[in-house]
PDB file of N, CA, C and O in Angstrom:
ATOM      1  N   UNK A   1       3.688 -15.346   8.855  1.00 40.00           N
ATOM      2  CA  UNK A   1       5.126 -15.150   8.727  1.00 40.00           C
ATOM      3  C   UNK A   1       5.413 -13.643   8.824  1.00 40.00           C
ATOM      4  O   UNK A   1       4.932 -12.907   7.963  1.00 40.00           O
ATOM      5  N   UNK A   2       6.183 -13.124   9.839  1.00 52.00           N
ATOM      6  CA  UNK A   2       6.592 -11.640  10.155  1.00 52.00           C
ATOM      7  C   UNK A   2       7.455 -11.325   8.997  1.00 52.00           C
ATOM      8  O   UNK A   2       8.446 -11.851   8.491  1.00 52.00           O
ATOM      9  N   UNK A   3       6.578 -10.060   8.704  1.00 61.00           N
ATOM     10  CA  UNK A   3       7.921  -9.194   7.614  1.00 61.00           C
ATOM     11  C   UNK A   3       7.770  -9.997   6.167  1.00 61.00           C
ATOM     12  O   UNK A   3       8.764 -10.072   5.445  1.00 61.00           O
ATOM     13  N   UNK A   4       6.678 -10.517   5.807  1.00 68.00           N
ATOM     14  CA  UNK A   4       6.703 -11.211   4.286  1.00 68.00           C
ATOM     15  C   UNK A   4       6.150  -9.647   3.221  1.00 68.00           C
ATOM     16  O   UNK A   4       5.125  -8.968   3.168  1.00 68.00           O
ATOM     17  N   UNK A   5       6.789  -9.643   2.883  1.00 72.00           N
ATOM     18  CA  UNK A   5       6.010  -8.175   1.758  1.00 72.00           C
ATOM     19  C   UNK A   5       4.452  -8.893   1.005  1.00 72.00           C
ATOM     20  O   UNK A   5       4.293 -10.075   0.701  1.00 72.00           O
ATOM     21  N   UNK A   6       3.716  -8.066   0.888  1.00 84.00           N
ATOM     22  CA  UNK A   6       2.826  -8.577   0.074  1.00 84.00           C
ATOM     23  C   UNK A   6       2.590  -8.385  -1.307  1.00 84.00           C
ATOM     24  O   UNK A   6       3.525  -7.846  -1.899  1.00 84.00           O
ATOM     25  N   UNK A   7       1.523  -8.700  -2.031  1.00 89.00           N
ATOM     26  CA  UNK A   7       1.259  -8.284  -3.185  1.00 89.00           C
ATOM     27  C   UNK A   7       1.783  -7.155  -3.416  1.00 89.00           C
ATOM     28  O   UNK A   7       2.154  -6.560  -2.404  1.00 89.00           O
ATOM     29  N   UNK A   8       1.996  -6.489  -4.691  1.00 90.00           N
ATOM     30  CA  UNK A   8       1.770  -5.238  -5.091  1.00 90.00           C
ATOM     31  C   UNK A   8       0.423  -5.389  -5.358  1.00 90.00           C
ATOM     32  O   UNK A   8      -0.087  -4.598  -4.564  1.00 90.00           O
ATOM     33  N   UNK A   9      -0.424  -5.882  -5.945  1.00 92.00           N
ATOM     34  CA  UNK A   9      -1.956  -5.654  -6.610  1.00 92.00           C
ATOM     35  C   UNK A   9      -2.706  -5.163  -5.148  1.00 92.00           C
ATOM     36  O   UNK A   9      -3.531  -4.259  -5.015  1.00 92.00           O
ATOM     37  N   UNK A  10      -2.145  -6.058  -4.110  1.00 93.00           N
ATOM     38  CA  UNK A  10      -3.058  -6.169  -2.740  1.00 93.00           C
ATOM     39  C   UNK A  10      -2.653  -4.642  -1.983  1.00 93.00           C
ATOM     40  O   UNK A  10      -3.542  -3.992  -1.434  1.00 93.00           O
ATOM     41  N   UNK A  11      -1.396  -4.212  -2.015  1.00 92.00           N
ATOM     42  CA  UNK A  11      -1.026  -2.955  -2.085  1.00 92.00           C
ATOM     43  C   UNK A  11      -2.097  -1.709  -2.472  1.00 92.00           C
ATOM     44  O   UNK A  11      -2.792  -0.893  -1.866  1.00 92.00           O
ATOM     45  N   UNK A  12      -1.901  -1.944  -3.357  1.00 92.00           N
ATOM     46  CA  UNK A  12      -2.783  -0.810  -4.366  1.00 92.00           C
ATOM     47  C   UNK A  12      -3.902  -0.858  -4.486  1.00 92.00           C
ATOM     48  O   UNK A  12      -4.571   0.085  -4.908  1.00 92.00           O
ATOM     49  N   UNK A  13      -4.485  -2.266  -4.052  1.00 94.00           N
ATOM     50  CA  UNK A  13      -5.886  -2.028  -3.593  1.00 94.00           C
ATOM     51  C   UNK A  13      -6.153  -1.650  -2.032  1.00 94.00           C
ATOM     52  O   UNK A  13      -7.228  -1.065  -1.903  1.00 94.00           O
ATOM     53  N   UNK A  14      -5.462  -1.833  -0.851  1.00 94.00           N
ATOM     54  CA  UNK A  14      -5.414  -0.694   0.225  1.00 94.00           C
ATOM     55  C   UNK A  14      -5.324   0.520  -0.165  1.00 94.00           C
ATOM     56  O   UNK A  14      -6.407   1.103  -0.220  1.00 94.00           O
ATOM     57  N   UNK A  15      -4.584   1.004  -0.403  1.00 93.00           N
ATOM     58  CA  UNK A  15      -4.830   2.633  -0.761  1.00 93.00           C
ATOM     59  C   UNK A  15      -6.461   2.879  -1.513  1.00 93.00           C
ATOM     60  O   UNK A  15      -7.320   3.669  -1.119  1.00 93.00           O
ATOM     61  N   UNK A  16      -6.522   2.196  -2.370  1.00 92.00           N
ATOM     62  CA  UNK A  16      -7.880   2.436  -3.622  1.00 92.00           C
ATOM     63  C   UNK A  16      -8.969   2.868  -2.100  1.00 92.00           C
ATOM     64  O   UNK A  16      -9.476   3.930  -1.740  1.00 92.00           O
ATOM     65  N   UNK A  17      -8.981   1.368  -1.474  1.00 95.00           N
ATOM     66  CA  UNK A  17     -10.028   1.254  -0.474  1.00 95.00           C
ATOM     67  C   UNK A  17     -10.112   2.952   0.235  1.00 95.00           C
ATOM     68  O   UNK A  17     -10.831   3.950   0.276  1.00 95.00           O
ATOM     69  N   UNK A  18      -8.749   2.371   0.741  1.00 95.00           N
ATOM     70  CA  UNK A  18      -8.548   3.926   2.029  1.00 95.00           C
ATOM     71  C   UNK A  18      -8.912   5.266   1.229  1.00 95.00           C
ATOM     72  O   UNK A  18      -9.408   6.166   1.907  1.00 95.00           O
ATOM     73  N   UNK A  19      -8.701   5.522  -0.289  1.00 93.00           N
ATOM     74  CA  UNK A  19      -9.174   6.866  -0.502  1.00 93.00           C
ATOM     75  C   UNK A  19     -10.498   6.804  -0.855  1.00 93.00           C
ATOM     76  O   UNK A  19     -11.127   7.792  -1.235  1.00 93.00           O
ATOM     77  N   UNK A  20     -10.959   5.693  -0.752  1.00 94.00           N
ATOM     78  CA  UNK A  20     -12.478   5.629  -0.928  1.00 94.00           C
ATOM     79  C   UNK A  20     -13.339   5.849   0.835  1.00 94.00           C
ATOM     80  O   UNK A  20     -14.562   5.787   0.960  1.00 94.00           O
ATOM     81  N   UNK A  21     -12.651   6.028   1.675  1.00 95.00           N
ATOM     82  CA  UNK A  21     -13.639   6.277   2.642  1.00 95.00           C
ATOM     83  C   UNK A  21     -13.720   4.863   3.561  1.00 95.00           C
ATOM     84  O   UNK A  21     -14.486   4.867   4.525  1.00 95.00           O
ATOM     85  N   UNK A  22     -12.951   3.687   3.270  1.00 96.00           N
ATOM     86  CA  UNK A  22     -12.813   2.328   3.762  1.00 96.00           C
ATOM     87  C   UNK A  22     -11.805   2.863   4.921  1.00 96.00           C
ATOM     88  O   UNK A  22     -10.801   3.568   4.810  1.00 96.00           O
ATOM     89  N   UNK A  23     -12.671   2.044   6.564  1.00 96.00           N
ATOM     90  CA  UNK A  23     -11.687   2.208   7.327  1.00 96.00           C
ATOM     91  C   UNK A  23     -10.459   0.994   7.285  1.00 96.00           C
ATOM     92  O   UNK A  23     -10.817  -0.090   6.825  1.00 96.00           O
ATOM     93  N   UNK A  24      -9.392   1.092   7.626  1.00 96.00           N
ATOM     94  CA  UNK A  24      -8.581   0.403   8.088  1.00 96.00           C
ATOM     95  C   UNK A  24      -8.916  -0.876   8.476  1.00 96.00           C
ATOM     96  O   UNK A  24      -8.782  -1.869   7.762  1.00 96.00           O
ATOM     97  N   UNK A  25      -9.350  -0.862   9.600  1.00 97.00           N
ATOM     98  CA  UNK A  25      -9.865  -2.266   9.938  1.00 97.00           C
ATOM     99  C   UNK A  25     -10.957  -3.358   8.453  1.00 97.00           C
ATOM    100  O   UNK A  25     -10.940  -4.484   7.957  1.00 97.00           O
ATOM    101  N   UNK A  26     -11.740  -2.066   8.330  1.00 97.00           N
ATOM    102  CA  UNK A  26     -12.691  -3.315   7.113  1.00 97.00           C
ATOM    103  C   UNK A  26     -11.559  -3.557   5.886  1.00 97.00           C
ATOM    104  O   UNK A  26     -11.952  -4.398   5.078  1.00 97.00           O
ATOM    105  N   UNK A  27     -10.295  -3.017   5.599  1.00 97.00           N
ATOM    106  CA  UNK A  27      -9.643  -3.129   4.590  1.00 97.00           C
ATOM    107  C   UNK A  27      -8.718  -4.657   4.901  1.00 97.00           C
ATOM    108  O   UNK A  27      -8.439  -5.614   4.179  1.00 97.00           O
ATOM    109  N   UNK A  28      -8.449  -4.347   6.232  1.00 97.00           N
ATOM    110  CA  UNK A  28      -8.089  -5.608   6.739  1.00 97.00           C
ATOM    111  C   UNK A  28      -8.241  -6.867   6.698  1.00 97.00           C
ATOM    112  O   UNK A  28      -7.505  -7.806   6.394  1.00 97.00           O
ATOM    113  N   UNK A  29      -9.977  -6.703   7.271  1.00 97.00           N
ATOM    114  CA  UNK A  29     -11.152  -8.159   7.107  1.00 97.00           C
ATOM    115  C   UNK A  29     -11.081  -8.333   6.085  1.00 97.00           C
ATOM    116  O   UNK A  29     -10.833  -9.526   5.911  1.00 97.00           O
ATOM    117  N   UNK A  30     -11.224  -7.319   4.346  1.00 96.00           N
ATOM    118  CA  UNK A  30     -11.529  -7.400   3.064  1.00 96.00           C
ATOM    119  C   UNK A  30     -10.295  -8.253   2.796  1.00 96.00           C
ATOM    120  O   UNK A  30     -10.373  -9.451   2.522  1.00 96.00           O
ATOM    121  N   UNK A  31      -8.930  -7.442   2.908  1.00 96.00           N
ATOM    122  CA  UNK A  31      -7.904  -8.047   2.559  1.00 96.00           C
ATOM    123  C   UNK A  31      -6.847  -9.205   3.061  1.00 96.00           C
ATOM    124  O   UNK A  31      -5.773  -9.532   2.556  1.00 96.00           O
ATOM    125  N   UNK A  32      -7.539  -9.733   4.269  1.00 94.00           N
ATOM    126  CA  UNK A  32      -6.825 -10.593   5.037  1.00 94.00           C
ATOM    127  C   UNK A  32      -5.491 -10.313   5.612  1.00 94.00           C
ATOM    128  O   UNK A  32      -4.746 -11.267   5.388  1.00 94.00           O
ATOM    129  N   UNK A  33      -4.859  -9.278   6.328  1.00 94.00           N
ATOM    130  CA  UNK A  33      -3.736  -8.771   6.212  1.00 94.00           C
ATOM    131  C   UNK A  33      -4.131  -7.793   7.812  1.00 94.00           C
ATOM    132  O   UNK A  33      -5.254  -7.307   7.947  1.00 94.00           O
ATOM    133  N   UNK A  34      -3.391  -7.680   8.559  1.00 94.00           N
ATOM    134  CA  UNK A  34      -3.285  -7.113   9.745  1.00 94.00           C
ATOM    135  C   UNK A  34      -3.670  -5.369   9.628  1.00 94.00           C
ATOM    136  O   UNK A  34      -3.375  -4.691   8.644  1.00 94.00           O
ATOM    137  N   UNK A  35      -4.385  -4.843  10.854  1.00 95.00           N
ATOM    138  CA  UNK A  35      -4.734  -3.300  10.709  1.00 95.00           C
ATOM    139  C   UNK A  35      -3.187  -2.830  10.676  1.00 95.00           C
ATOM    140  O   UNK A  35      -2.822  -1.882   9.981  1.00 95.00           O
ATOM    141  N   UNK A  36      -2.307  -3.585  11.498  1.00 95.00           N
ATOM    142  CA  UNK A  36      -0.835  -2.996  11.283  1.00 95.00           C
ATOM    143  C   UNK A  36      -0.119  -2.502  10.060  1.00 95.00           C
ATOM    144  O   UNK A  36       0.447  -1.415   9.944  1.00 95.00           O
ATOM    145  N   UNK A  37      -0.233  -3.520   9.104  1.00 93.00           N
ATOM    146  CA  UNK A  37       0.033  -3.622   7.984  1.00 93.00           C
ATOM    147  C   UNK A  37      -0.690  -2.998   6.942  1.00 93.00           C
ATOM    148  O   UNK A  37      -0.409  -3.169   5.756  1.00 93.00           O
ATOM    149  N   UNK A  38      -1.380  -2.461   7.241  1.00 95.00           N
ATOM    150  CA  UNK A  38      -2.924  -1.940   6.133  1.00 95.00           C
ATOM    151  C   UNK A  38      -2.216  -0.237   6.515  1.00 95.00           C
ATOM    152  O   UNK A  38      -1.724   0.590   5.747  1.00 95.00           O
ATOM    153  N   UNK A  39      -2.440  -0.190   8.094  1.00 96.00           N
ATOM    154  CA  UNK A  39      -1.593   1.368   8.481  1.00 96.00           C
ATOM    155  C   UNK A  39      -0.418   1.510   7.748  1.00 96.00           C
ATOM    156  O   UNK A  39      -0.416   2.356   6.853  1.00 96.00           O
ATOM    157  N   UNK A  40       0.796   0.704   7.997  1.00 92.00           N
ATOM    158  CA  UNK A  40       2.016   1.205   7.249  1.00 92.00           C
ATOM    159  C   UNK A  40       2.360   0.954   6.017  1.00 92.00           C
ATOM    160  O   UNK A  40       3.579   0.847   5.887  1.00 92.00           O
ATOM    161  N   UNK A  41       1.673   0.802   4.941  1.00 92.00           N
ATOM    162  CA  UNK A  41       1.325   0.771   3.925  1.00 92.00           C
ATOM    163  C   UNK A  41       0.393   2.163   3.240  1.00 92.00           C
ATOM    164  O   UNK A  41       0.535   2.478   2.058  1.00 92.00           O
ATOM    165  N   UNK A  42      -0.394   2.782   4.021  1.00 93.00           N
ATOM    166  CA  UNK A  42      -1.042   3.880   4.334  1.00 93.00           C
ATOM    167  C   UNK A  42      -0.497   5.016   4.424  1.00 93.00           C
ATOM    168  O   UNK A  42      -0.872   6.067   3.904  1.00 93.00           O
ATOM    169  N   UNK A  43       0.598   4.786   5.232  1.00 93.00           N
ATOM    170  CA  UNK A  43       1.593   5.686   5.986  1.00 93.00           C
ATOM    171  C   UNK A  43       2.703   6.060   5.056  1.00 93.00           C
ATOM    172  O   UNK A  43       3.309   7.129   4.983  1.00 93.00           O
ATOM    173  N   UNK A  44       2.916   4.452   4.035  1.00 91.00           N
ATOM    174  CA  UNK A  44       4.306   4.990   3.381  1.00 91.00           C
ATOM    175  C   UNK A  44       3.421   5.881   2.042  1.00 91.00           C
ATOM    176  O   UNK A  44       4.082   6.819   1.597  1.00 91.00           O
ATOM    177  N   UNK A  45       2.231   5.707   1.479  1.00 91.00           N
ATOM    178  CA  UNK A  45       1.753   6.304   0.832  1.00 91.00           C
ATOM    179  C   UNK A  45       1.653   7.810   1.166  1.00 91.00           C
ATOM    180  O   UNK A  45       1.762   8.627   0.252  1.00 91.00           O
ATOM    181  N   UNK A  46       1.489   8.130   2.198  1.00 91.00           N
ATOM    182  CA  UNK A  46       1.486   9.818   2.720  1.00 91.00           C
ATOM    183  C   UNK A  46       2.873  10.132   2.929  1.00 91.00           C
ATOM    184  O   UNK A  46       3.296  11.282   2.813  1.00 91.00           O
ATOM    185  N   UNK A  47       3.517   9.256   3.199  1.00 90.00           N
ATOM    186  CA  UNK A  47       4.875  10.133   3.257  1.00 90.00           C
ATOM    187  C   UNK A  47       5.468  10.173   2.159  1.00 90.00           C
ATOM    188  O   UNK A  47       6.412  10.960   2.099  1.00 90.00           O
ATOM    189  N   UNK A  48       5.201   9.518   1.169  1.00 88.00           N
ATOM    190  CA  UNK A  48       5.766  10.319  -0.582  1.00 88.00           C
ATOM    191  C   UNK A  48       4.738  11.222  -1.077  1.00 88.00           C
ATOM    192  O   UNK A  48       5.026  12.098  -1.892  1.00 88.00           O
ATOM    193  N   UNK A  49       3.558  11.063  -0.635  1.00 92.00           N
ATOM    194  CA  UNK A  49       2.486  12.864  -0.847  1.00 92.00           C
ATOM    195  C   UNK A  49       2.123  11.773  -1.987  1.00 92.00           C
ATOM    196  O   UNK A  49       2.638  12.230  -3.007  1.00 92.00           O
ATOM    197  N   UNK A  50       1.534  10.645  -2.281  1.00 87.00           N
ATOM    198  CA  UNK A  50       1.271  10.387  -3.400  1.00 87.00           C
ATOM    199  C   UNK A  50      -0.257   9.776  -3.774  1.00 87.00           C
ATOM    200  O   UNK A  50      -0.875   8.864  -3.226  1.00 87.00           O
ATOM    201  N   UNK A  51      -0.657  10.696  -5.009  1.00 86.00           N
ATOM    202  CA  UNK A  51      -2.232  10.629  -5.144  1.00 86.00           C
ATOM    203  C   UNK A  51      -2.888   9.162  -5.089  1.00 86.00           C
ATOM    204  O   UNK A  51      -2.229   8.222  -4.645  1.00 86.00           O
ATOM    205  N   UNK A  52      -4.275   8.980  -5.577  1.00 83.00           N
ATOM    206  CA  UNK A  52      -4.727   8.192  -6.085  1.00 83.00           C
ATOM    207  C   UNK A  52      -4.701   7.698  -6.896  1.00 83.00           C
ATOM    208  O   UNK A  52      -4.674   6.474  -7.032  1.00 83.00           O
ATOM    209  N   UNK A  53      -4.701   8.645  -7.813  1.00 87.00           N
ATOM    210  CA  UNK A  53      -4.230   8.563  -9.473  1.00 87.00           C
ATOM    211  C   UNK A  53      -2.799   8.125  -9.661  1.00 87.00           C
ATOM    212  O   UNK A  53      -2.353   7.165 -10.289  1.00 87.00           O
ATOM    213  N   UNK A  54      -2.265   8.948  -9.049  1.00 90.00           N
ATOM    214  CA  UNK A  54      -0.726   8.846  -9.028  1.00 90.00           C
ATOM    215  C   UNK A  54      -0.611   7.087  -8.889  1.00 90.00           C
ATOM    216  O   UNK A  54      -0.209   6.479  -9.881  1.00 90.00           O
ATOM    217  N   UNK A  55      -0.904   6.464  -7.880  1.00 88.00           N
ATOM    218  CA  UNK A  55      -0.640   5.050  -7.387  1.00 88.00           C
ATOM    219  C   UNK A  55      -1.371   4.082  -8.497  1.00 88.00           C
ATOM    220  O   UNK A  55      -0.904   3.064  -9.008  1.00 88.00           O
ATOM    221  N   UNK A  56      -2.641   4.685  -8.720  1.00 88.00           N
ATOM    222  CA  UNK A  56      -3.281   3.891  -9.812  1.00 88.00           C
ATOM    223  C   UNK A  56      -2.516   3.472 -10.984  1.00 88.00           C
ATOM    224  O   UNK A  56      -2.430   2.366 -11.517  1.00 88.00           O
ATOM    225  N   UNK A  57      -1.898   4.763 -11.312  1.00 91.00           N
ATOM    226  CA  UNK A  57      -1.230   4.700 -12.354  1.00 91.00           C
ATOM    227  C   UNK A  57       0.169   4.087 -12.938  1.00 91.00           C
ATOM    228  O   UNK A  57       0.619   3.935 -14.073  1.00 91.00           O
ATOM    229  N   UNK A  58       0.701   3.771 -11.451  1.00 91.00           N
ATOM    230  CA  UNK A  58       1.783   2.877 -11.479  1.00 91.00           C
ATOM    231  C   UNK A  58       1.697   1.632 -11.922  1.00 91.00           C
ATOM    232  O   UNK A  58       0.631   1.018 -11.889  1.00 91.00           O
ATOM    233  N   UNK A  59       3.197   0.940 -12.547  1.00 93.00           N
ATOM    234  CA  UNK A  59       2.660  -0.334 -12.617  1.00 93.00           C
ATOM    235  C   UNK A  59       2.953  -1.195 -11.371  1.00 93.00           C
ATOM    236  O   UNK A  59       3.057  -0.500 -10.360  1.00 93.00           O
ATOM    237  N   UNK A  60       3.084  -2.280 -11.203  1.00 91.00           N
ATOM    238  CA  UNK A  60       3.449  -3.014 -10.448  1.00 91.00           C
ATOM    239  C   UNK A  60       5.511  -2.701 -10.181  1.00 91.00           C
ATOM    240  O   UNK A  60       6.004  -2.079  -9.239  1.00 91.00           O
ATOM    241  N   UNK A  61       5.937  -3.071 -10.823  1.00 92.00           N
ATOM    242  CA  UNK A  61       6.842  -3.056 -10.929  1.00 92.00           C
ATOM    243  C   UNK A  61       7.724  -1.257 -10.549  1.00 92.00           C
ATOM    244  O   UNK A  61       8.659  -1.047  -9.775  1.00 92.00           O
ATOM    245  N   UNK A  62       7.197  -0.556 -11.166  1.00 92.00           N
ATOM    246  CA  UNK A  62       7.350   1.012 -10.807  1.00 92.00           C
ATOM    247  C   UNK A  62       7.233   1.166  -8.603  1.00 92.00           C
ATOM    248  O   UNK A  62       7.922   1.843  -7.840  1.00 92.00           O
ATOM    249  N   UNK A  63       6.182   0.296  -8.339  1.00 91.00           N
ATOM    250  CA  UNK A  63       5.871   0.554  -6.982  1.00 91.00           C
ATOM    251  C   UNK A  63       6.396  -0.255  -6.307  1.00 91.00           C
ATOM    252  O   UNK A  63       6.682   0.144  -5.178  1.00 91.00           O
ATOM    253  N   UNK A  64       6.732  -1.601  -6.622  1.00 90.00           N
ATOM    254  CA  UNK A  64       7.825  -2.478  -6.037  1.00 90.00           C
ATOM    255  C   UNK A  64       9.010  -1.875  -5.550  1.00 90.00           C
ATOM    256  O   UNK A  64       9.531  -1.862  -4.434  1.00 90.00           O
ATOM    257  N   UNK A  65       9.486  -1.101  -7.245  1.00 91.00           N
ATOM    258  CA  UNK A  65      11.052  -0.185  -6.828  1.00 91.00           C
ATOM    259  C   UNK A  65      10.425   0.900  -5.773  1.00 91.00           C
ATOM    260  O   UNK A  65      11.399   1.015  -5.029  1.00 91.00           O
ATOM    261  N   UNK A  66      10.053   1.225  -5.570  1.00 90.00           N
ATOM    262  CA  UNK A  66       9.544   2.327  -4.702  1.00 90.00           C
ATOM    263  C   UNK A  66       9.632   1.626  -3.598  1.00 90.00           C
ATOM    264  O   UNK A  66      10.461   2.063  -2.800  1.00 90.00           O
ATOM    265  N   UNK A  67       8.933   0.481  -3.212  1.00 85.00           N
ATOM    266  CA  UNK A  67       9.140   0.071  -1.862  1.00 85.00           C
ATOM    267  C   UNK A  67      11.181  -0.725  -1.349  1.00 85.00           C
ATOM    268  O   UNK A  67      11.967  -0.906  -0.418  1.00 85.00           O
ATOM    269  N   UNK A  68      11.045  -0.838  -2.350  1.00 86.00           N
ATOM    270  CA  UNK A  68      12.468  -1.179  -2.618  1.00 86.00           C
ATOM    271  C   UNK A  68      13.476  -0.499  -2.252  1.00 86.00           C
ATOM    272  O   UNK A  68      14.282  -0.991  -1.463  1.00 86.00           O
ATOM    273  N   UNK A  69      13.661   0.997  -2.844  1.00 85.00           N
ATOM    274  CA  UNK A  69      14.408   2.453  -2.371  1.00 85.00           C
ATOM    275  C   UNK A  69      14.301   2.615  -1.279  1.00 85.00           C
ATOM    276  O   UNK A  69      15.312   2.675  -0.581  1.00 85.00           O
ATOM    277  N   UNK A  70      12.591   2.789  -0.544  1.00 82.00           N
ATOM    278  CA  UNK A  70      12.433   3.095   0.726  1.00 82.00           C
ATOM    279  C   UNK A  70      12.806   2.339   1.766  1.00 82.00           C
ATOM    280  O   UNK A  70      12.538   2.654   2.925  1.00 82.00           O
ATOM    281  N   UNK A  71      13.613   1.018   1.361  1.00 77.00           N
ATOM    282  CA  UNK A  71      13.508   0.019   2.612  1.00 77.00           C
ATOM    283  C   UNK A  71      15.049   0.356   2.534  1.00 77.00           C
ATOM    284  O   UNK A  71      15.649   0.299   3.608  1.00 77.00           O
ATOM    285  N   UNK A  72      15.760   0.694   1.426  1.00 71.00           N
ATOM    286  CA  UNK A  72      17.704   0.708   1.974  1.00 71.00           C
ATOM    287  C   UNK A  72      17.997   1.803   2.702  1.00 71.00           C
ATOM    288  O   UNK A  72      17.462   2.892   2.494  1.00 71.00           O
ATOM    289  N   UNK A  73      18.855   1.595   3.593  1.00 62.00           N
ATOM    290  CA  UNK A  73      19.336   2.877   4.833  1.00 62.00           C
ATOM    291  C   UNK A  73      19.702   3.794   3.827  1.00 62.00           C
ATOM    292  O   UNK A  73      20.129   4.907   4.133  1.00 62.00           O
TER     293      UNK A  73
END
């Protein structure tokens, strides 16, 4: 189904992966979820400059609104 948001948990474990040295693609296979989707998820993480820690440390709900803000014009 195009355009379904995913997890937050599944979220935040892409990034975990990706700052661990996991390419894209194996985060993909790991997570069942398109290299597309693994990238812009990746992408929105670098464009708020935001750590590891930083994301770790969120809750679910804190990063939801975040994707939330970023999606209204």
């Amino acid at each position: 189904m195009a355009n379904k948001q995913i997890d937050m948990r599944k979220i935040k474990r892409i990034f975990k992966l990706h700052t661990s040295g996991v390419s894209k693609r194996r985060i993909s296979q790991q997570l069942g979820i398109s290299r597309n989707t693994v990238a812009k998820y990746i992408d929105f993480f670098k464009r708020y400059r935001l750590t590891a820690y930083e994301v770790e440390k969120m809750t679910l709900e804190e990063l939801h609104g975040l994707f939330k803000a970023d999606q209204r014009p």
